[in-house]
Amino acid sequence: VQLQACGGGLVQAGGSLRLSCAASGSIFSINGMSWYRQAPGNERELVAGITSDGSTNYADSVKGRFTISRDNAKNTVYLQMNSLKPEDTAVYFCNIEARDAGSFHLLKSYWGQGTLVTVSS
């Protein structure tokens, strides 16, 4: 299973970006899908998550500004980021919990390669 994230870039404060992360490979099923971020000198932190039935959770710092969604037919998770702030600058990573076709009894965690979001003031 591979994850390909894209959509990062440079944006001014107050602007918007939409990240996407597509999973490919021998996927049997996907449970939770999440976005994390890591700013320089900081630990990786959870930004938002969405379960297989569509329930969502957000970090307090992004509530009301970010929206996570998923397209199960495309095995893709999205993060719509609005009203961006300089403190949102970080590398954003997608993560999924999935079962692959070769070992569907095991739930594994997979990470994307990260996409850089830079918000200028």
CSV table of C-alpha atoms in Angstrom, one decimal:
chain,number,residue,atom,x,y,z
A,1,VAL,CA,0.0,0.0,0.0
A,2,GLN,CA,1.4,3.4,-1.0
A,3,LEU,CA,0.2,6.9,-0.2
A,4,GLN,CA,0.7,9.9,-2.4
A,5,ALA,CA,0.0,13.3,-0.9
A,6,CYS,CA,-0.2,16.5,-2.8
A,7,GLY,CA,-1.6,20.0,-2.6
A,8,GLY,CA,1.0,21.8,-0.4
A,9,GLY,CA,2.5,25.1,-1.3
A,10,LEU,CA,3.1,28.7,-0.3
A,11,VAL,CA,0.1,30.8,0.6
A,12,GLN,CA,-0.5,34.1,2.3
A,13,ALA,CA,-2.2,34.3,5.7
A,14,GLY,CA,-5.9,34.1,5.3
A,15,GLY,CA,-5.7,32.0,2.2
A,16,SER,CA,-6.7,28.4,1.5
A,17,LEU,CA,-5.2,25.2,0.4
A,18,ARG,CA,-6.6,21.7,-0.2
A,19,LEU,CA,-4.5,18.7,0.4
A,20,SER,CA,-5.2,15.3,-1.0
A,21,CYS,CA,-3.8,11.9,-0.3
A,22,ALA,CA,-4.5,8.8,-2.5
A,23,ALA,CA,-3.9,5.3,-1.4
A,24,SER,CA,-3.0,2.7,-4.0
A,25,GLY,CA,-1.9,-0.9,-4.0
A,26,SER,CA,-3.5,-4.1,-2.8
A,27,ILE,CA,-5.9,-2.6,-0.5
A,28,PHE,CA,-8.6,-4.8,1.1
A,29,SER,CA,-10.2,-2.1,3.3
A,30,ILE,CA,-9.4,1.2,4.9
A,31,ASN,CA,-10.5,2.2,8.4
A,32,GLY,CA,-9.4,5.6,9.7
A,33,MET,CA,-7.7,8.2,7.6
A,34,SER,CA,-5.9,11.2,9.2
A,35,TRP,CA,-3.7,14.2,8.6
A,36,TYR,CA,-0.8,15.0,10.9
A,37,ARG,CA,1.7,17.8,10.7
A,38,GLN,CA,5.2,18.5,11.9
A,39,ALA,CA,6.7,22.0,12.2
A,40,PRO,CA,10.5,22.5,12.5
A,41,GLY,CA,11.6,21.6,16.0
A,42,ASN,CA,8.2,20.2,17.0
A,43,GLU,CA,6.8,16.8,17.3
A,44,ARG,CA,4.3,15.4,14.8
A,45,GLU,CA,0.8,16.2,15.9
A,46,LEU,CA,-2.7,15.1,14.8
A,47,VAL,CA,-4.5,17.7,12.8
A,48,ALA,CA,-7.7,15.8,11.8
A,49,GLY,CA,-9.1,12.3,11.5
A,50,ILE,CA,-12.1,10.6,9.8
A,51,THR,CA,-13.4,7.2,10.5
A,52,SER,CA,-14.8,4.8,7.9
A,53,ASP,CA,-18.4,5.9,8.8
A,54,GLY,CA,-17.5,9.6,8.4
A,55,SER,CA,-17.0,10.7,12.0
A,56,THR,CA,-14.4,13.4,12.3
A,57,ASN,CA,-12.2,14.9,14.9
A,58,TYR,CA,-10.0,17.9,14.9
A,59,ALA,CA,-7.2,19.5,16.8
A,60,ASP,CA,-8.4,22.5,18.7
A,61,SER,CA,-6.1,24.8,16.8
A,62,VAL,CA,-7.8,24.0,13.5
A,63,LYS,CA,-11.4,23.6,14.5
A,64,GLY,CA,-13.7,25.8,12.3
A,65,ARG,CA,-10.9,26.4,9.7
A,66,PHE,CA,-10.0,22.9,8.4
A,67,THR,CA,-12.3,20.2,7.1
A,68,ILE,CA,-11.3,16.6,6.5
A,69,SER,CA,-13.2,14.4,4.1
A,70,ARG,CA,-12.8,11.2,2.2
A,71,ASP,CA,-13.8,9.5,-1.0
A,72,ASN,CA,-14.0,5.8,-0.3
A,73,ALA,CA,-14.4,4.9,-4.0
A,74,LYS,CA,-11.0,6.6,-4.7
A,75,ASN,CA,-9.3,5.6,-1.5
A,76,THR,CA,-8.5,9.3,-1.0
A,77,VAL,CA,-8.6,11.6,2.0
A,78,TYR,CA,-8.7,15.4,1.7
A,79,LEU,CA,-7.9,18.3,4.0
A,80,GLN,CA,-9.5,21.6,3.1
A,81,MET,CA,-7.6,24.4,5.0
A,82,ASN,CA,-9.1,27.8,5.2
A,83,SER,CA,-8.1,31.0,7.0
A,84,LEU,CA,-4.6,29.8,7.1
A,85,LYS,CA,-2.2,31.2,9.7
A,86,PRO,CA,1.6,31.4,9.8
A,87,GLU,CA,1.5,28.9,12.7
A,88,ASP,CA,0.0,26.3,10.3
A,89,THR,CA,3.3,26.1,8.5
A,90,ALA,CA,4.5,22.6,8.6
A,91,VAL,CA,5.0,19.4,6.7
A,92,TYR,CA,1.6,17.6,6.5
A,93,PHE,CA,1.5,13.9,6.5
A,94,CYS,CA,-1.4,11.6,5.7
A,95,ASN,CA,-2.0,8.4,7.5
A,96,ILE,CA,-4.4,5.5,7.0
A,97,GLU,CA,-5.2,2.3,8.9
A,98,ALA,CA,-5.8,-0.3,6.3
A,99,ARG,CA,-5.9,-4.0,5.6
A,100,ASP,CA,-4.0,-5.1,2.5
A,101,ALA,CA,-5.2,-8.0,0.3
A,102,GLY,CA,-2.3,-10.2,1.3
A,103,SER,CA,-2.9,-10.1,5.0
A,104,PHE,CA,-6.4,-8.8,5.5
A,105,HIS,CA,-6.6,-10.0,9.1
A,106,LEU,CA,-4.0,-7.4,10.0
A,107,LEU,CA,-4.7,-3.7,10.5
A,108,LYS,CA,-1.6,-1.7,9.5
A,109,SER,CA,-0.7,1.9,9.6
A,110,TYR,CA,0.6,3.6,6.5
A,111,TRP,CA,2.2,7.0,6.0
A,112,GLY,CA,2.5,9.3,3.1
A,113,GLN,CA,5.7,11.2,2.2
A,114,GLY,CA,4.6,14.6,3.5
A,115,THR,CA,3.7,17.8,1.7
A,116,LEU,CA,5.0,21.2,2.8
A,117,VAL,CA,2.6,24.0,3.6
A,118,THR,CA,4.1,27.4,4.1
A,119,VAL,CA,1.9,30.3,5.3
A,120,SER,CA,3.4,33.8,5.0
A,121,SER,CA,2.4,36.6,7.2
